[in-house]
Coordinates of C-alpha atoms in Angstrom, one line a residue:
X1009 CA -28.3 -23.1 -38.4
X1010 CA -29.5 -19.5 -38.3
X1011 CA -26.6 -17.1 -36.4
X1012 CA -29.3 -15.7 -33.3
X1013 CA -28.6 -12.8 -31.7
X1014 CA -29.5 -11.6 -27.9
X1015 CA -32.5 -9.6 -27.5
X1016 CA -31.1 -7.9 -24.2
X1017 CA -28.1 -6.2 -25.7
X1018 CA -28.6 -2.1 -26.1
X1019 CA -29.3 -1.0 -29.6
X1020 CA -26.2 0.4 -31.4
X1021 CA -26.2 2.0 -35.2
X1022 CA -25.5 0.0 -38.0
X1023 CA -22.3 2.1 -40.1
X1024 CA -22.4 1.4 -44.0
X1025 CA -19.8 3.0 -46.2
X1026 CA -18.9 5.6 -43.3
X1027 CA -22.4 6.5 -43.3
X1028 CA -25.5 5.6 -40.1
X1029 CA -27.9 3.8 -41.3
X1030 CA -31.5 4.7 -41.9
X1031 CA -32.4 1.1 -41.2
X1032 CA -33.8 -0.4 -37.4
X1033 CA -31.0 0.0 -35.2
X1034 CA -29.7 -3.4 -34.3
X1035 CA -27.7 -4.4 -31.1
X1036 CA -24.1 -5.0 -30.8
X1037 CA -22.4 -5.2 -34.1
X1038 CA -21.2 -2.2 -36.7
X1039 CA -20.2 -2.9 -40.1
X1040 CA -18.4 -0.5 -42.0
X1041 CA -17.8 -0.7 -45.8
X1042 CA -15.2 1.2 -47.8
X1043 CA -12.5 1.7 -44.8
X1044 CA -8.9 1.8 -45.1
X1045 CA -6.2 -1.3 -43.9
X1046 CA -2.8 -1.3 -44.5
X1047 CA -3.0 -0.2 -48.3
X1048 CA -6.3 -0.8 -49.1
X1049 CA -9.3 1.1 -49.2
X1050 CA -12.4 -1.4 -49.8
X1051 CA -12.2 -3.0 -46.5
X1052 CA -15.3 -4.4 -44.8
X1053 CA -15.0 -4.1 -41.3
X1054 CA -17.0 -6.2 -38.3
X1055 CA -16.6 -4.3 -35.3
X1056 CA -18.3 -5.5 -31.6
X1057 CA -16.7 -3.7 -28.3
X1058 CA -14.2 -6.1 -28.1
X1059 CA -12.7 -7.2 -31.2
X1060 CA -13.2 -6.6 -35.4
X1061 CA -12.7 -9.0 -38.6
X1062 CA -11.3 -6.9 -41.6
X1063 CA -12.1 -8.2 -44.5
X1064 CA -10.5 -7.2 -48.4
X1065 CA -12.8 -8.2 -51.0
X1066 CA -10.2 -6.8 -53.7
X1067 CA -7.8 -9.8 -52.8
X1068 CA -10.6 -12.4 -51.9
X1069 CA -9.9 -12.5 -48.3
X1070 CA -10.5 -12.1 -44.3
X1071 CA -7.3 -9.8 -43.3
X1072 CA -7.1 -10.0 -39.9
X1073 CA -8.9 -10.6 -36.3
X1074 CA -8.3 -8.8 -33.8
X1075 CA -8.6 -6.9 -30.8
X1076 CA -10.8 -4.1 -30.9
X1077 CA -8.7 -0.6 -31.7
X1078 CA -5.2 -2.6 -31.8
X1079 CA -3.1 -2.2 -35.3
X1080 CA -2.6 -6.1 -35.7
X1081 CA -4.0 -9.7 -34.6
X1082 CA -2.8 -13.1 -35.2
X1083 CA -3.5 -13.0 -38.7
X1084 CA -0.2 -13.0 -40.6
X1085 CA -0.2 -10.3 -43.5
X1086 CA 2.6 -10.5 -46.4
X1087 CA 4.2 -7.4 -46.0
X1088 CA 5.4 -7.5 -49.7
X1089 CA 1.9 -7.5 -50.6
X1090 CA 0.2 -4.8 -48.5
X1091 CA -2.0 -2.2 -50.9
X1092 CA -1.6 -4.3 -54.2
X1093 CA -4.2 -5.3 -56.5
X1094 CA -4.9 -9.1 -56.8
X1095 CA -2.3 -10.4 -59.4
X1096 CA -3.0 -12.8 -61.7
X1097 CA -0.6 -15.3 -60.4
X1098 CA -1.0 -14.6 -56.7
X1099 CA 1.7 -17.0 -55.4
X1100 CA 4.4 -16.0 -57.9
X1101 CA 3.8 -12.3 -57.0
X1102 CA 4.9 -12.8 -53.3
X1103 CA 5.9 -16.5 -51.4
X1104 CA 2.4 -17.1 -49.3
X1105 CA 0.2 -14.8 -51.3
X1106 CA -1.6 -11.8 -49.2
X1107 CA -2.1 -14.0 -46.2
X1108 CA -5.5 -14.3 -44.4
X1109 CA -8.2 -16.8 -44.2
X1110 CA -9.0 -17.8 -47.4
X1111 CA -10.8 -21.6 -49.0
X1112 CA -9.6 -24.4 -51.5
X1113 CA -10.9 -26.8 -52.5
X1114 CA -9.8 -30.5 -51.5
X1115 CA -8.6 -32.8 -51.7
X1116 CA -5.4 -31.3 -53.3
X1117 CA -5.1 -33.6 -55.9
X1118 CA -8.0 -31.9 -57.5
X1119 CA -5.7 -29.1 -58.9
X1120 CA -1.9 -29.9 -57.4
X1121 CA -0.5 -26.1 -58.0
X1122 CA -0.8 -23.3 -58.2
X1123 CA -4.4 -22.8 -56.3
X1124 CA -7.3 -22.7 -59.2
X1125 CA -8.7 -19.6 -60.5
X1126 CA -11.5 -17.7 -58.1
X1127 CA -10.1 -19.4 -54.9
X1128 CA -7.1 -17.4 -55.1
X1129 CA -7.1 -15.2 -57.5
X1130 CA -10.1 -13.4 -57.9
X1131 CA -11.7 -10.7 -56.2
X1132 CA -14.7 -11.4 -53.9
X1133 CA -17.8 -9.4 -54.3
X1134 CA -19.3 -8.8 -50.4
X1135 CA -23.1 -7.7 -49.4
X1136 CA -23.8 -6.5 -45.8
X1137 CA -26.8 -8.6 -44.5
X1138 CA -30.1 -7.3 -42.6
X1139 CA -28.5 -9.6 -39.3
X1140 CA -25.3 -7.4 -40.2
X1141 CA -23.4 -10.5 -41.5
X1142 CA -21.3 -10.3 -44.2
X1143 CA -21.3 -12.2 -47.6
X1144 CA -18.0 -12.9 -49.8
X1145 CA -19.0 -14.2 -53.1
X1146 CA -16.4 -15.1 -55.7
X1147 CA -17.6 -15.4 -59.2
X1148 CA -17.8 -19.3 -61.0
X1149 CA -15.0 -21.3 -61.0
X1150 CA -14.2 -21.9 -65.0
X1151 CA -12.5 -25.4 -63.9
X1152 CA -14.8 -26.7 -61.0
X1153 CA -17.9 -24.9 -61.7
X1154 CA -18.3 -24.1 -58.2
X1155 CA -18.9 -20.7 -56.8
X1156 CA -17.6 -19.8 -53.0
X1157 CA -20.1 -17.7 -50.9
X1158 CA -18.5 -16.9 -47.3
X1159 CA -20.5 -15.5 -45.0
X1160 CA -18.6 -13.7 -41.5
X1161 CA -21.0 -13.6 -38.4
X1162 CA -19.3 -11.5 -35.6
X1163 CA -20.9 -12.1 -31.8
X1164 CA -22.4 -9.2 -30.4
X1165 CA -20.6 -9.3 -27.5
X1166 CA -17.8 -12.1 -27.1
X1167 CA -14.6 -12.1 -29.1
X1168 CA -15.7 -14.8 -31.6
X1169 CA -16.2 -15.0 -35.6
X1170 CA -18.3 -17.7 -37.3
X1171 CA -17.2 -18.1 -41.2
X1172 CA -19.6 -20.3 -42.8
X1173 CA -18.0 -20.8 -46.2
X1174 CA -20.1 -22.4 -48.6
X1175 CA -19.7 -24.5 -52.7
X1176 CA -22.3 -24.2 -54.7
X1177 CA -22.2 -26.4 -58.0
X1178 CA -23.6 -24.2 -60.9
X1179 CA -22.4 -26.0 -63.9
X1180 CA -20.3 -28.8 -65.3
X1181 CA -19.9 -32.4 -64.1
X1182 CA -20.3 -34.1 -60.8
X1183 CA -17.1 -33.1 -58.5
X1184 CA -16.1 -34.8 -55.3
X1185 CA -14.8 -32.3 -52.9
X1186 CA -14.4 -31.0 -49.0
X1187 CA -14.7 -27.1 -48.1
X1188 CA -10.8 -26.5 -47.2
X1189 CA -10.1 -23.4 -45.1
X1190 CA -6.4 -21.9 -45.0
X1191 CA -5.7 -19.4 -41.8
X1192 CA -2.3 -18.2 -41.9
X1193 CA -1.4 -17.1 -38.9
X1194 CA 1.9 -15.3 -38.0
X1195 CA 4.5 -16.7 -35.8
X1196 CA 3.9 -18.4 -32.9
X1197 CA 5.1 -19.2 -29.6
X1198 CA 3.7 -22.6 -30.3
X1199 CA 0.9 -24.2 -31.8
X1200 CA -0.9 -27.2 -30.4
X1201 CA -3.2 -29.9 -32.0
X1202 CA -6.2 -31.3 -29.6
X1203 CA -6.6 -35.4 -29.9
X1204 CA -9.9 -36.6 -30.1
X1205 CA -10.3 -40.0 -28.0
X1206 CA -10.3 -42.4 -29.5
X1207 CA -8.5 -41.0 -32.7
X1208 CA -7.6 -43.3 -35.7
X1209 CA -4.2 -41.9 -35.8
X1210 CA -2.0 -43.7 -33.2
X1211 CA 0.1 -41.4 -32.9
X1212 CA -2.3 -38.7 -32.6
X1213 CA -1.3 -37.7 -36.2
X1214 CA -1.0 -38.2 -39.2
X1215 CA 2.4 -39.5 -40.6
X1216 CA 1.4 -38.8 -44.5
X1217 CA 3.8 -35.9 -44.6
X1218 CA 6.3 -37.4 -41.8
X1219 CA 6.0 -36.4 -38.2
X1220 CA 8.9 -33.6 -37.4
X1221 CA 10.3 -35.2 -34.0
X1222 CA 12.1 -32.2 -33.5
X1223 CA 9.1 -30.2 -33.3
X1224 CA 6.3 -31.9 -32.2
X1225 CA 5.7 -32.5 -28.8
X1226 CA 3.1 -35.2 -27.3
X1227 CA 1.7 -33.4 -23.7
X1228 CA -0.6 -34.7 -21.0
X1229 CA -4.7 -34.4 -21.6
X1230 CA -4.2 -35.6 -25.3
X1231 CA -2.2 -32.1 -26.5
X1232 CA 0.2 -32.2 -29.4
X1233 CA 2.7 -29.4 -29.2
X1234 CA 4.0 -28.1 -32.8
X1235 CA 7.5 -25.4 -33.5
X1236 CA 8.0 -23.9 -36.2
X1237 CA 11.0 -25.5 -37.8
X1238 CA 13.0 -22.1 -39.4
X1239 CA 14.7 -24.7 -41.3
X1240 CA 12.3 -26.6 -43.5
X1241 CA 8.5 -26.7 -44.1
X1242 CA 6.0 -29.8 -42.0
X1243 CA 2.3 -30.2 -42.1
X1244 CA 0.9 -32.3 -39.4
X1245 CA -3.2 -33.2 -38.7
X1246 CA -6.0 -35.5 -37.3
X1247 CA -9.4 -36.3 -36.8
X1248 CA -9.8 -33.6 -34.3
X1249 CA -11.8 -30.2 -34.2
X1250 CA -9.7 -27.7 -33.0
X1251 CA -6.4 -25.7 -33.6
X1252 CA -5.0 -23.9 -30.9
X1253 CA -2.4 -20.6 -32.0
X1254 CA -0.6 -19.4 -28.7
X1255 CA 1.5 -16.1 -29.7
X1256 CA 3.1 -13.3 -27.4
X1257 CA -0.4 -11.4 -26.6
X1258 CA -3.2 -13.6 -27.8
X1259 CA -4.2 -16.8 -27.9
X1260 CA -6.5 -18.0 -31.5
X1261 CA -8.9 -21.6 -31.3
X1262 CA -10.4 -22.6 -34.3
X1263 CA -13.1 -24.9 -34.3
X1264 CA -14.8 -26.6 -37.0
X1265 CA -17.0 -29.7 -35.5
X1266 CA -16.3 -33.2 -37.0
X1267 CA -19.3 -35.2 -38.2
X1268 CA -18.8 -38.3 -37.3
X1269 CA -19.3 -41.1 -39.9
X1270 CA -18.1 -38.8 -42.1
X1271 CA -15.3 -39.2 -45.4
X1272 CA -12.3 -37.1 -45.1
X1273 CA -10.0 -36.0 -47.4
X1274 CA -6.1 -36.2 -46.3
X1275 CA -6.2 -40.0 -44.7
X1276 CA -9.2 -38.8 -43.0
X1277 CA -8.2 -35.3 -41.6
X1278 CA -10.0 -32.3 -40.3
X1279 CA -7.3 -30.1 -38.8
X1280 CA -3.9 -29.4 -40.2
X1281 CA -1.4 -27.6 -39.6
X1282 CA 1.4 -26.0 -41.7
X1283 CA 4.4 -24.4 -40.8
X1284 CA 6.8 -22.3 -43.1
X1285 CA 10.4 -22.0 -42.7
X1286 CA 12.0 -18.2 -42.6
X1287 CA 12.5 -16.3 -44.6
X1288 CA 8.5 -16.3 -44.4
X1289 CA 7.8 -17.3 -40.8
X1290 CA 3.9 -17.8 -41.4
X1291 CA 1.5 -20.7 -39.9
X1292 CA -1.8 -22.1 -41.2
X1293 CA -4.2 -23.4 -39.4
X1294 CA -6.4 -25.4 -41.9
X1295 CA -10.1 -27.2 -41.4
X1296 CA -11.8 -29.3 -43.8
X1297 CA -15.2 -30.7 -43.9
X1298 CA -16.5 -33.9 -45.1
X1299 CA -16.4 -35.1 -49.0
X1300 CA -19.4 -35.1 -50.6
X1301 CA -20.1 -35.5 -53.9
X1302 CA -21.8 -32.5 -56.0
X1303 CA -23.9 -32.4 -58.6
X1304 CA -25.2 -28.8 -60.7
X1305 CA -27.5 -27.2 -57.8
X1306 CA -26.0 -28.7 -54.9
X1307 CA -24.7 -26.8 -52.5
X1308 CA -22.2 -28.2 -49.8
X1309 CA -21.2 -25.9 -46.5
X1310 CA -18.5 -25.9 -43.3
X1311 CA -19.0 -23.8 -40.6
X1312 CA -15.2 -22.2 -39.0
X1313 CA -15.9 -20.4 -35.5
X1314 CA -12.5 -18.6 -33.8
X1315 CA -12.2 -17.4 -30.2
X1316 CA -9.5 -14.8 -29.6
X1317 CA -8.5 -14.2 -26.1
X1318 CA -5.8 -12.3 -24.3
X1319 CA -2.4 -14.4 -23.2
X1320 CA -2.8 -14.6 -19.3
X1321 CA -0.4 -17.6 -18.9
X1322 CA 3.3 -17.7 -19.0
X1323 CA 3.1 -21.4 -20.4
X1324 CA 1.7 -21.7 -23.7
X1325 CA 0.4 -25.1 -22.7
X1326 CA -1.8 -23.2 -19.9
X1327 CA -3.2 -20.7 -22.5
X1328 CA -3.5 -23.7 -24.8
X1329 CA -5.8 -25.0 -22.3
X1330 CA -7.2 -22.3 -20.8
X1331 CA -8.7 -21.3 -24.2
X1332 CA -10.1 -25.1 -24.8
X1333 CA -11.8 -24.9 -21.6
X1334 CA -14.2 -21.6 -22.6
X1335 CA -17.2 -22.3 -25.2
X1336 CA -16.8 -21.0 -28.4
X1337 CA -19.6 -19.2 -28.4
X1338 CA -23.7 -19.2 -27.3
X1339 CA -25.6 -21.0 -29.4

């Protein structure tokens, strides 16, 4: 549906390339093209008075999210990579790639590895929208015939992004697929996994990749705890909606609603999470919509909405919940 925006909020200037805009002045949101992050000098930037999404179209992904005016969010950010051009083997350039939120497409078996061609290494071309969204549009996909369009919506006033990332099938044959988001994440205190009731995972996840007893934690009002292991990698998920990234400052929920009746890719997943060992200490928090089958024209999308909010509780659990509790955003 249509991103709305309040009426009520005082008018603020719309900033393109550096530049005010001659346009109406709109309330709420600046964009700013062309700015500088960490290296790189073609970043798009969503600013409200509370926080800003920094997006690099030059390496075909959302940067970071984060508190307004602060130098770094939750977003985890290869540091071997800061400034570079997109390579043309991304993952053998650096372990992780740039870092980010970035889509594949699933399920995995589609490709196995590396990633394919414009998912993750291509440059995205980007278009500031009258509603001051943003678009990111890779070019076709010389394997899939898909083409990615993402498109950021930042709330005028709250601390919460909408990503609606959509396939479009241009060319080539029919493809089954689901719209697979990756958020890596930096370390966190913890990371915790909402179960839906009732879920078809009796365990409350799914044991395709083996359940890491270690690390995983089962917790009162249907919580799943997850560690990092520093030793080796584990990837749990479930038939939930939500992913919940508690670090030492902020807390991060991503959301992406589950339509039930649905097919799943993954055993019938919707949320994952990933977990790298160190050297790289990185997280993903990963959605994925429902398979559908695409034919040339068709155009399949999934809609990602994260809240950022400030750490007020000493227990992770309580910031876990705490953040649960608040809507995600006004609709």
């Amino acid at each position: 549906m249509p991103w709305q925006f309040s009426s009520s909020l005082a008018a603020l200037a719309l900033l393109v390339g550096g530049c005010a805009s001659t346009g109406p002045r709109l309330a709420g949101v600046q964009v700013m093209t062309q700015q500088s992050h960490r290296g790189w000098h073609d970043a798009v930037i969503l600013r409200n008075g509370t926080v800003e999404a920094v997006a690099v179209p030059s390496v075909g992904r959302v940067m970071q999210f984060r508190f307004a005016g602060e130098s770094s969010g939750p977003l985890w950010e290869n540091e071997r990579l800061l400034g570079q051009p997109m390579p043309a083997k991304p993952w053998e350039a650096a372990h992780g790639s740039f870092g980010g939120d970035k889509t594949w497409p699933a399920p995995q078996s589609l490709w196995n590895w590396p990633p394919p061609d414009v998912f993750d290494a291509a440059p995205l071309a980007f278009r500031v929208n009258a509603d001051r969204s943003v678009t990111l549009t890779s070019p076709v996909s010389p394997r899939f015939g898909l083409r990615t369009e993402r498109r950021l919506v930042l709330d005028p006033e709250e601390p919460v992004l909408r990503i609606e990332t959509t396939y479009e099938k241009v060319a080539g044959e029919p493809l089954e697929v689901s719209v697979w988001v990756i958020t890596q994440t930096r370390d966190a205190e913890a990371i915790f996994l909402p179960v839906p009731a009732p879920s078809k995972f009796p365990l409350g996840t799914t044991t395709l990749w083996g359940v890491p007893t270690n690390q995983l934690t089962c917790l009162p009002g249907n919580l799943l705890r997850l560690d990092r292991d520093r030793q080796a990698s584990h990837k749990v998920g479930n038939d939930g909606s939500s992913l919940v990234w508690v670090g030492e400052r902020e807390v991060l929920r991503v959301d992406l609603p589950r339509s039930p009746g649905a097919n799943y890719p993954d055993d019938g997943c919707s949320v994952e999470i990933y977990t790298n060992p160190d050297p790289v200490p990185y997280v993903e928090l990963e959605t994925l919509g429902p398979l559908r089958r695409l034919q040339a024209g068709d155009r399949l999308s999934a809609t990602n909405v994260y809240r950022l909010a400030r750490r007020n509780c000493a227990a992770p659990e309580a910031a876990a919940k705490a953040i649960l509790a608040l809507p995600m955003s006004r609709q």
